[in-house]
Structure formats: structure tokens, C-alpha cells
Amino acid sequence: MVGDVSPVLDFEASTPSKPVPARDKLTNELMWQVPVMDGDPSVKASAKSVAVKILSPVEPVIPEAPAALAALGLALVPVEFEGLMVTPYVNASNRLAYSFKARGLRAAVRPSGPSGAKVATS
């Protein structure tokens, strides 16, 4: 994650003096968004950062950064999204784009090998 959780605003109902939170069209739940970055080096720079919308009645809480990252002063927090849905659509520039929605987020779990042994990292 590269940023804080913020409410998604209903731009049609909001005014400069009165922001109105947006609700999901299917579930009517409040929507929150968080900017995230893909750490995969094979991903193009232009696609590394996206906003993920989270459907939740209350503001999601970002997990604490692992001690190793916090000790380095890094603000990145590895997370896993629960119930992540990716919806392709054609944007205003007539290009394929994607919308990301999730039911929640949690601290990322470090992967383990087939025998349950931790995967070596460098």
C-alpha cells in the first residue's frame, strides 16, 4: 500500500461544502479507496499504482507495517485483499481499463514452500 484509506465521494450528490459518500450500486455499502502499488518488477511503471475500492460499512484499518520495513522508515505495508474483483471496462479515451473492488484487506501472509518451509528471500 502506498497511501491512506479515504472515502469515495458521490460526485453527483456532493457539493464543495457538503461531501456525500458514495455507495456501491449492487450492495449499497459505503465505498472506501486506497492507493496500492504492485511490487512485481515485470509490471510496467504506468500500471504499478492503482486505486482499490473497498466495500465496508466502516472505514477499513490499514495493518501495521512489518517491523523490518518500519525500522527502515518505509511507509509501504504489504496487504492482501479479501474478495478482490477486477472489472474491465472501456474508458473515456476508448482504452481498456480496470476497476478493482474488494470486501476487505488484511496484513499479507508470507508465502511458504510446499513442505511448509519458508521461501528464501534475498
Tab-separated table of N, CA and C in Angstrom:
chain	number	residue	atom	x	y	z
A	1	MET	N	0.845	-1.168	0.000
A	1	MET	CA	0.000	0.000	0.000
A	1	MET	C	0.892	1.232	0.000
A	2	VAL	N	0.427	2.252	-0.668
A	2	VAL	CA	1.215	3.474	-0.739
A	2	VAL	C	0.488	4.689	-0.188
A	3	GLY	N	-0.684	4.515	0.340
A	3	GLY	CA	-1.423	5.668	0.832
A	3	GLY	C	-2.442	5.302	1.873
A	4	ASP	N	-3.178	6.311	2.294
A	4	ASP	CA	-4.195	6.146	3.326
A	4	ASP	C	-5.544	5.791	2.717
A	5	VAL	N	-6.394	5.208	3.536
A	5	VAL	CA	-7.771	4.919	3.143
A	5	VAL	C	-8.545	6.235	3.141
A	6	SER	N	-9.351	6.455	2.111
A	6	SER	CA	-10.189	7.655	2.058
A	6	SER	C	-11.566	7.260	1.518
A	7	PRO	N	-12.593	8.032	1.887
A	7	PRO	CA	-13.922	7.708	1.364
A	7	PRO	C	-14.019	8.041	-0.123
A	8	VAL	N	-14.768	7.226	-0.852
A	8	VAL	CA	-15.091	7.543	-2.248
A	8	VAL	C	-16.298	8.472	-2.180
A	9	LEU	N	-16.235	9.565	-2.931
A	9	LEU	CA	-17.331	10.534	-2.892
A	9	LEU	C	-18.271	10.355	-4.070
A	10	ASP	N	-19.548	10.602	-3.816
A	10	ASP	CA	-20.574	10.609	-4.860
A	10	ASP	C	-20.509	11.991	-5.505
A	11	PHE	N	-19.884	12.073	-6.672
A	11	PHE	CA	-19.650	13.372	-7.293
A	11	PHE	C	-20.932	14.055	-7.755
A	12	GLU	N	-21.962	13.279	-8.046
A	12	GLU	CA	-23.228	13.890	-8.469
A	12	GLU	C	-23.980	14.501	-7.292
A	13	ALA	N	-23.900	13.877	-6.108
A	13	ALA	CA	-24.642	14.354	-4.946
A	13	ALA	C	-23.830	15.315	-4.075
A	14	SER	N	-22.516	15.304	-4.203
A	14	SER	CA	-21.656	16.142	-3.365
A	14	SER	C	-21.618	17.580	-3.849
A	15	THR	N	-21.393	18.484	-2.902
A	15	THR	CA	-21.128	19.890	-3.210
A	15	THR	C	-19.806	20.245	-2.530
A	16	PRO	N	-19.198	21.375	-2.887
A	16	PRO	CA	-17.934	21.738	-2.231
A	16	PRO	C	-18.051	21.847	-0.710
A	17	SER	N	-19.213	22.249	-0.224
A	17	SER	CA	-19.370	22.395	1.231
A	17	SER	C	-19.946	21.150	1.902
A	18	LYS	N	-20.485	20.221	1.098
A	18	LYS	CA	-21.101	19.019	1.680
A	18	LYS	C	-20.721	17.786	0.860
A	19	PRO	N	-19.618	17.116	1.235
A	19	PRO	CA	-19.270	15.869	0.531
A	19	PRO	C	-20.232	14.743	0.928
A	20	VAL	N	-20.649	13.974	-0.062
A	20	VAL	CA	-21.559	12.848	0.174
A	20	VAL	C	-20.820	11.561	-0.179
A	21	PRO	N	-20.736	10.612	0.773
A	21	PRO	CA	-20.036	9.355	0.465
A	21	PRO	C	-20.783	8.545	-0.593
A	22	ALA	N	-20.003	7.875	-1.435
A	22	ALA	CA	-20.585	7.032	-2.485
A	22	ALA	C	-20.934	5.669	-1.914
A	23	ARG	N	-21.913	5.037	-2.526
A	23	ARG	CA	-22.313	3.684	-2.149
A	23	ARG	C	-22.242	2.793	-3.385
A	24	ASP	N	-21.922	1.526	-3.167
A	24	ASP	CA	-21.857	0.556	-4.255
A	24	ASP	C	-23.248	0.372	-4.846
A	25	LYS	N	-23.327	0.319	-6.163
A	25	LYS	CA	-24.619	0.202	-6.848
A	25	LYS	C	-25.328	-1.115	-6.568
A	26	LEU	N	-24.569	-2.190	-6.351
A	26	LEU	CA	-25.190	-3.502	-6.132
A	26	LEU	C	-25.506	-3.782	-4.665
A	27	THR	N	-24.600	-3.419	-3.762
A	27	THR	CA	-24.766	-3.783	-2.348
A	27	THR	C	-25.222	-2.628	-1.469
A	28	ASN	N	-25.141	-1.406	-1.968
A	28	ASN	CA	-25.462	-0.187	-1.232
A	28	ASN	C	-24.508	0.061	-0.044
A	29	GLU	N	-23.382	-0.643	-0.022
A	29	GLU	CA	-22.404	-0.421	1.048
A	29	GLU	C	-21.551	0.798	0.732
A	30	LEU	N	-21.046	1.435	1.797
A	30	LEU	CA	-20.133	2.553	1.622
A	30	LEU	C	-18.877	2.073	0.906
A	31	MET	N	-18.264	2.983	0.141
A	31	MET	CA	-17.045	2.634	-0.582
A	31	MET	C	-15.890	3.496	-0.080
A	32	TRP	N	-14.754	2.843	0.096
A	32	TRP	CA	-13.514	3.476	0.518
A	32	TRP	C	-12.484	3.156	-0.551
A	33	GLN	N	-11.436	3.954	-0.657
A	33	GLN	CA	-10.399	3.624	-1.627
A	33	GLN	C	-9.028	3.791	-0.995
A	34	VAL	N	-8.100	3.005	-1.526
A	34	VAL	CA	-6.722	3.060	-1.059
A	34	VAL	C	-5.810	2.899	-2.273
A	35	PRO	N	-4.805	3.771	-2.398
A	35	PRO	CA	-3.855	3.597	-3.497
A	35	PRO	C	-2.873	2.485	-3.149
A	36	VAL	N	-2.626	1.605	-4.093
A	36	VAL	CA	-1.698	0.495	-3.870
A	36	VAL	C	-0.699	0.429	-5.015
A	37	MET	N	0.429	-0.201	-4.738
A	37	MET	CA	1.480	-0.335	-5.736
A	37	MET	C	1.836	-1.801	-5.876
A	38	ASP	N	1.989	-2.256	-7.109
A	38	ASP	CA	2.401	-3.626	-7.390
A	38	ASP	C	3.917	-3.682	-7.344
A	39	GLY	N	4.466	-4.547	-6.513
A	39	GLY	CA	5.906	-4.661	-6.363
A	39	GLY	C	6.576	-5.542	-7.389
A	40	ASP	N	5.803	-6.116	-8.310
A	40	ASP	CA	6.366	-7.001	-9.334
A	40	ASP	C	7.205	-6.180	-10.310
A	41	PRO	N	8.512	-6.471	-10.426
A	41	PRO	CA	9.365	-5.686	-11.322
A	41	PRO	C	9.007	-5.831	-12.803
A	42	SER	N	8.245	-6.854	-13.176
A	42	SER	CA	7.885	-7.035	-14.585
A	42	SER	C	6.691	-6.176	-15.003
A	43	VAL	N	6.023	-5.543	-14.041
A	43	VAL	CA	4.869	-4.694	-14.346
A	43	VAL	C	5.369	-3.335	-14.843
A	44	LYS	N	4.742	-2.826	-15.915
A	44	LYS	CA	5.118	-1.519	-16.465
A	44	LYS	C	4.915	-0.428	-15.415
A	45	ALA	N	5.766	0.585	-15.457
A	45	ALA	CA	5.700	1.686	-14.493
A	45	ALA	C	4.325	2.352	-14.487
A	46	SER	N	3.706	2.493	-15.652
A	46	SER	CA	2.403	3.158	-15.736
A	46	SER	C	1.285	2.349	-15.089
A	47	ALA	N	1.502	1.063	-14.867
A	47	ALA	CA	0.469	0.201	-14.282
A	47	ALA	C	0.794	-0.196	-12.843
A	48	LYS	N	1.851	0.349	-12.270
A	48	LYS	CA	2.272	-0.059	-10.931
A	48	LYS	C	1.342	0.422	-9.828
A	49	SER	N	0.717	1.574	-10.000
A	49	SER	CA	-0.123	2.133	-8.946
A	49	SER	C	-1.582	2.164	-9.402
A	50	VAL	N	-2.466	1.631	-8.568
A	50	VAL	CA	-3.901	1.641	-8.851
A	50	VAL	C	-4.646	1.951	-7.556
A	51	ALA	N	-5.894	2.331	-7.683
A	51	ALA	CA	-6.748	2.536	-6.514
A	51	ALA	C	-7.657	1.323	-6.391
A	52	VAL	N	-7.733	0.769	-5.200
A	52	VAL	CA	-8.634	-0.345	-4.925
A	52	VAL	C	-9.765	0.188	-4.053
A	53	LYS	N	-10.997	-0.040	-4.489
A	53	LYS	CA	-12.166	0.369	-3.705
A	53	LYS	C	-12.540	-0.781	-2.777
A	54	ILE	N	-12.836	-0.438	-1.541
A	54	ILE	CA	-13.204	-1.442	-0.544
A	54	ILE	C	-14.623	-1.151	-0.083
A	55	LEU	N	-15.480	-2.173	-0.168
A	55	LEU	CA	-16.872	-2.042	0.264
A	55	LEU	C	-16.953	-2.423	1.733
A	56	SER	N	-17.354	-1.467	2.577
A	56	SER	CA	-17.384	-1.727	4.010
A	56	SER	C	-18.263	-0.677	4.693
A	57	PRO	N	-19.029	-1.087	5.712
A	57	PRO	CA	-19.853	-0.115	6.429
A	57	PRO	C	-19.020	0.857	7.272
A	58	VAL	N	-17.781	0.478	7.588
A	58	VAL	CA	-16.888	1.348	8.368
A	58	VAL	C	-15.547	1.457	7.648
A	59	GLU	N	-14.793	2.506	7.959
A	59	GLU	CA	-13.501	2.712	7.316
A	59	GLU	C	-12.556	1.563	7.630
A	60	PRO	N	-11.987	0.919	6.609
A	60	PRO	CA	-11.036	-0.170	6.841
A	60	PRO	C	-9.780	0.352	7.544
A	61	VAL	N	-9.190	-0.506	8.360
A	61	VAL	CA	-7.986	-0.148	9.099
A	61	VAL	C	-6.786	-0.783	8.397
A	62	ILE	N	-5.784	0.046	8.123
A	62	ILE	CA	-4.562	-0.448	7.488
A	62	ILE	C	-3.734	-1.180	8.538
A	63	PRO	N	-3.255	-2.394	8.228
A	63	PRO	CA	-2.415	-3.115	9.183
A	63	PRO	C	-1.108	-2.363	9.429
A	64	GLU	N	-0.464	-2.676	10.530
A	64	GLU	CA	0.822	-2.055	10.819
A	64	GLU	C	1.884	-2.611	9.881
A	65	ALA	N	2.877	-1.774	9.581
A	65	ALA	CA	3.989	-2.208	8.743
A	65	ALA	C	4.806	-3.244	9.493
A	66	PRO	N	5.328	-4.262	8.798
A	66	PRO	CA	6.203	-5.223	9.456
A	66	PRO	C	7.393	-4.493	10.082
A	67	ALA	N	7.896	-5.028	11.187
A	67	ALA	CA	8.980	-4.382	11.930
A	67	ALA	C	10.180	-4.071	11.046
A	68	ALA	N	10.528	-4.989	10.123
A	68	ALA	CA	11.697	-4.786	9.265
A	68	ALA	C	11.519	-3.558	8.376
A	69	LEU	N	10.311	-3.344	7.839
A	69	LEU	CA	10.064	-2.179	6.989
A	69	LEU	C	9.973	-0.908	7.818
A	70	ALA	N	9.323	-1.001	8.964
A	70	ALA	CA	9.195	0.167	9.838
A	70	ALA	C	10.562	0.642	10.306
A	71	ALA	N	11.475	-0.302	10.605
A	71	ALA	CA	12.823	0.053	11.061
A	71	ALA	C	13.585	0.809	9.982
A	72	LEU	N	13.258	0.550	8.719
A	72	LEU	CA	13.909	1.242	7.605
A	72	LEU	C	13.230	2.568	7.279
A	73	GLY	N	12.122	2.845	7.954
A	73	GLY	CA	11.388	4.079	7.701
A	73	GLY	C	10.522	4.030	6.455
A	74	LEU	N	10.238	2.818	5.961
A	74	LEU	CA	9.412	2.675	4.761
A	74	LEU	C	7.938	2.671	5.133
A	75	ALA	N	7.137	3.402	4.369
A	75	ALA	CA	5.709	3.504	4.645
A	75	ALA	C	4.893	2.441	3.928
A	76	LEU	N	5.543	1.570	3.154
A	76	LEU	CA	4.823	0.537	2.424
A	76	LEU	C	4.379	-0.572	3.367
A	77	VAL	N	3.136	-0.986	3.232
A	77	VAL	CA	2.579	-2.063	4.048
A	77	VAL	C	2.072	-3.150	3.110
A	78	PRO	N	2.671	-4.352	3.146
A	78	PRO	CA	2.151	-5.429	2.297
A	78	PRO	C	0.775	-5.882	2.798
A	79	VAL	N	-0.204	-5.951	1.899
A	79	VAL	CA	-1.554	-6.357	2.274
A	79	VAL	C	-2.094	-7.391	1.295
A	80	GLU	N	-3.118	-8.085	1.736
A	80	GLU	CA	-3.899	-8.981	0.885
A	80	GLU	C	-5.324	-8.451	0.882
A	81	PHE	N	-5.944	-8.466	-0.280
A	81	PHE	CA	-7.327	-8.019	-0.381
A	81	PHE	C	-8.246	-9.220	-0.321
A	82	GLU	N	-9.320	-9.104	0.441
A	82	GLU	CA	-10.309	-10.169	0.577
A	82	GLU	C	-11.395	-9.952	-0.474
A	83	GLY	N	-11.695	-10.999	-1.226
A	83	GLY	CA	-12.766	-10.921	-2.220
A	83	GLY	C	-12.493	-9.922	-3.319
A	84	LEU	N	-11.264	-9.836	-3.782
A	84	LEU	CA	-10.900	-8.873	-4.820
A	84	LEU	C	-11.599	-9.215	-6.141
A	85	MET	N	-12.251	-8.210	-6.733
A	85	MET	CA	-12.923	-8.355	-8.025
A	85	MET	C	-12.310	-7.353	-8.995
A	86	VAL	N	-11.994	-7.806	-10.188
A	86	VAL	CA	-11.435	-6.936	-11.224
A	86	VAL	C	-12.453	-6.857	-12.360
A	87	THR	N	-12.869	-5.639	-12.707
A	87	THR	CA	-13.856	-5.437	-13.751
A	87	THR	C	-13.235	-4.639	-14.890
A	88	PRO	N	-13.125	-5.231	-16.076
A	88	PRO	CA	-12.601	-4.469	-17.223
A	88	PRO	C	-13.695	-3.564	-17.790
A	89	TYR	N	-13.269	-2.415	-18.324
A	89	TYR	CA	-14.196	-1.506	-18.990
A	89	TYR	C	-13.415	-0.663	-20.000
A	90	VAL	N	-14.129	-0.001	-20.889
A	90	VAL	CA	-13.512	0.901	-21.859
A	90	VAL	C	-13.673	2.316	-21.316
A	91	ASN	N	-12.527	3.024	-21.132
A	91	ASN	CA	-12.570	4.355	-20.530
A	91	ASN	C	-12.900	5.438	-21.559
A	92	ALA	N	-12.884	6.691	-21.122
A	92	ALA	CA	-13.248	7.817	-21.984
A	92	ALA	C	-12.294	7.984	-23.163
A	93	SER	N	-11.066	7.473	-23.030
A	93	SER	CA	-10.083	7.538	-24.122
A	93	SER	C	-10.205	6.345	-25.061
A	94	ASN	N	-11.274	5.566	-24.882
A	94	ASN	CA	-11.524	4.374	-25.694
A	94	ASN	C	-10.441	3.309	-25.516
A	95	ARG	N	-9.896	3.229	-24.299
A	95	ARG	CA	-8.870	2.238	-23.974
A	95	ARG	C	-9.400	1.296	-22.899
A	96	LEU	N	-8.879	0.084	-22.916
A	96	LEU	CA	-9.252	-0.887	-21.898
A	96	LEU	C	-8.674	-0.463	-20.553
A	97	ALA	N	-9.505	-0.449	-19.527
A	97	ALA	CA	-9.084	-0.097	-18.170
A	97	ALA	C	-9.711	-1.098	-17.212
A	98	TYR	N	-9.335	-1.018	-15.942
A	98	TYR	CA	-9.823	-1.973	-14.951
A	98	TYR	C	-10.256	-1.249	-13.684
A	99	SER	N	-11.319	-1.750	-13.083
A	99	SER	CA	-11.787	-1.269	-11.794
A	99	SER	C	-11.531	-2.385	-10.782
A	100	PHE	N	-10.988	-2.020	-9.610
A	100	PHE	CA	-10.662	-3.003	-8.577
A	100	PHE	C	-11.531	-2.747	-7.351
A	101	LYS	N	-12.266	-3.782	-6.897
A	101	LYS	CA	-13.093	-3.696	-5.693
A	101	LYS	C	-12.784	-4.897	-4.816
A	102	ALA	N	-12.819	-4.677	-3.505
A	102	ALA	CA	-12.561	-5.758	-2.556
A	102	ALA	C	-13.546	-5.661	-1.396
A	103	ARG	N	-13.676	-6.748	-0.653
A	103	ARG	CA	-14.547	-6.782	0.528
A	103	ARG	C	-13.791	-6.389	1.791
A	104	GLY	N	-12.467	-6.395	1.738
A	104	GLY	CA	-11.675	-6.021	2.907
A	104	GLY	C	-10.195	-6.168	2.610
A	105	LEU	N	-9.381	-5.858	3.614
A	105	LEU	CA	-7.941	-6.042	3.481
A	105	LEU	C	-7.388	-6.523	4.809
A	106	ARG	N	-6.223	-7.171	4.734
A	106	ARG	CA	-5.561	-7.691	5.931
A	106	ARG	C	-4.060	-7.702	5.677
A	107	ALA	N	-3.303	-7.897	6.729
A	107	ALA	CA	-1.854	-7.981	6.588
A	107	ALA	C	-1.505	-9.160	5.693
A	108	ALA	N	-0.523	-8.969	4.823
A	108	ALA	CA	-0.098	-10.037	3.915
A	108	ALA	C	0.578	-11.148	4.705
A	109	VAL	N	0.321	-12.367	4.285
A	109	VAL	CA	0.939	-13.535	4.885
A	109	VAL	C	2.101	-13.941	4.004
A	110	ARG	N	3.243	-14.165	4.612
A	110	ARG	CA	4.425	-14.556	3.847
A	110	ARG	C	4.212	-15.950	3.277
A	111	PRO	N	4.476	-16.148	1.975
A	111	PRO	CA	4.258	-17.467	1.370
A	111	PRO	C	5.231	-18.496	1.941
A	112	SER	N	4.795	-19.730	1.951
A	112	SER	CA	5.676	-20.812	2.384
A	112	SER	C	5.816	-21.810	1.249
A	113	GLY	N	6.872	-22.594	1.306
A	113	GLY	CA	7.138	-23.593	0.272
A	113	GLY	C	6.208	-24.773	0.406
A	114	PRO	N	6.297	-25.768	-0.495
A	114	PRO	CA	5.401	-26.918	-0.495
A	114	PRO	C	5.479	-27.737	0.791
A	115	SER	N	6.626	-27.748	1.443
A	115	SER	CA	6.762	-28.534	2.665
A	115	SER	C	6.424	-27.732	3.908
A	116	GLY	N	5.981	-26.495	3.700
A	116	GLY	CA	5.679	-25.635	4.838
A	116	GLY	C	6.883	-24.818	5.239
A	117	ALA	N	8.042	-25.051	4.620
A	117	ALA	CA	9.237	-24.273	4.931
A	117	ALA	C	9.111	-22.892	4.323
A	118	LYS	N	9.668	-21.903	4.970
A	118	LYS	CA	9.616	-20.543	4.454
A	118	LYS	C	10.408	-20.440	3.160
A	119	VAL	N	9.902	-19.641	2.247
A	119	VAL	CA	10.595	-19.407	0.989
A	119	VAL	C	11.753	-18.457	1.251
A	120	ALA	N	12.926	-18.770	0.712
A	120	ALA	CA	14.085	-17.913	0.918
A	120	ALA	C	13.931	-16.625	0.145
A	121	THR	N	14.282	-15.512	0.760
A	121	THR	CA	14.256	-14.218	0.092
A	121	THR	C	15.641	-13.603	0.189
A	122	SER	N	15.954	-12.750	-0.750
A	122	SER	CA	17.278	-12.113	-0.717
A	122	SER	C	17.188	-10.694	-0.266
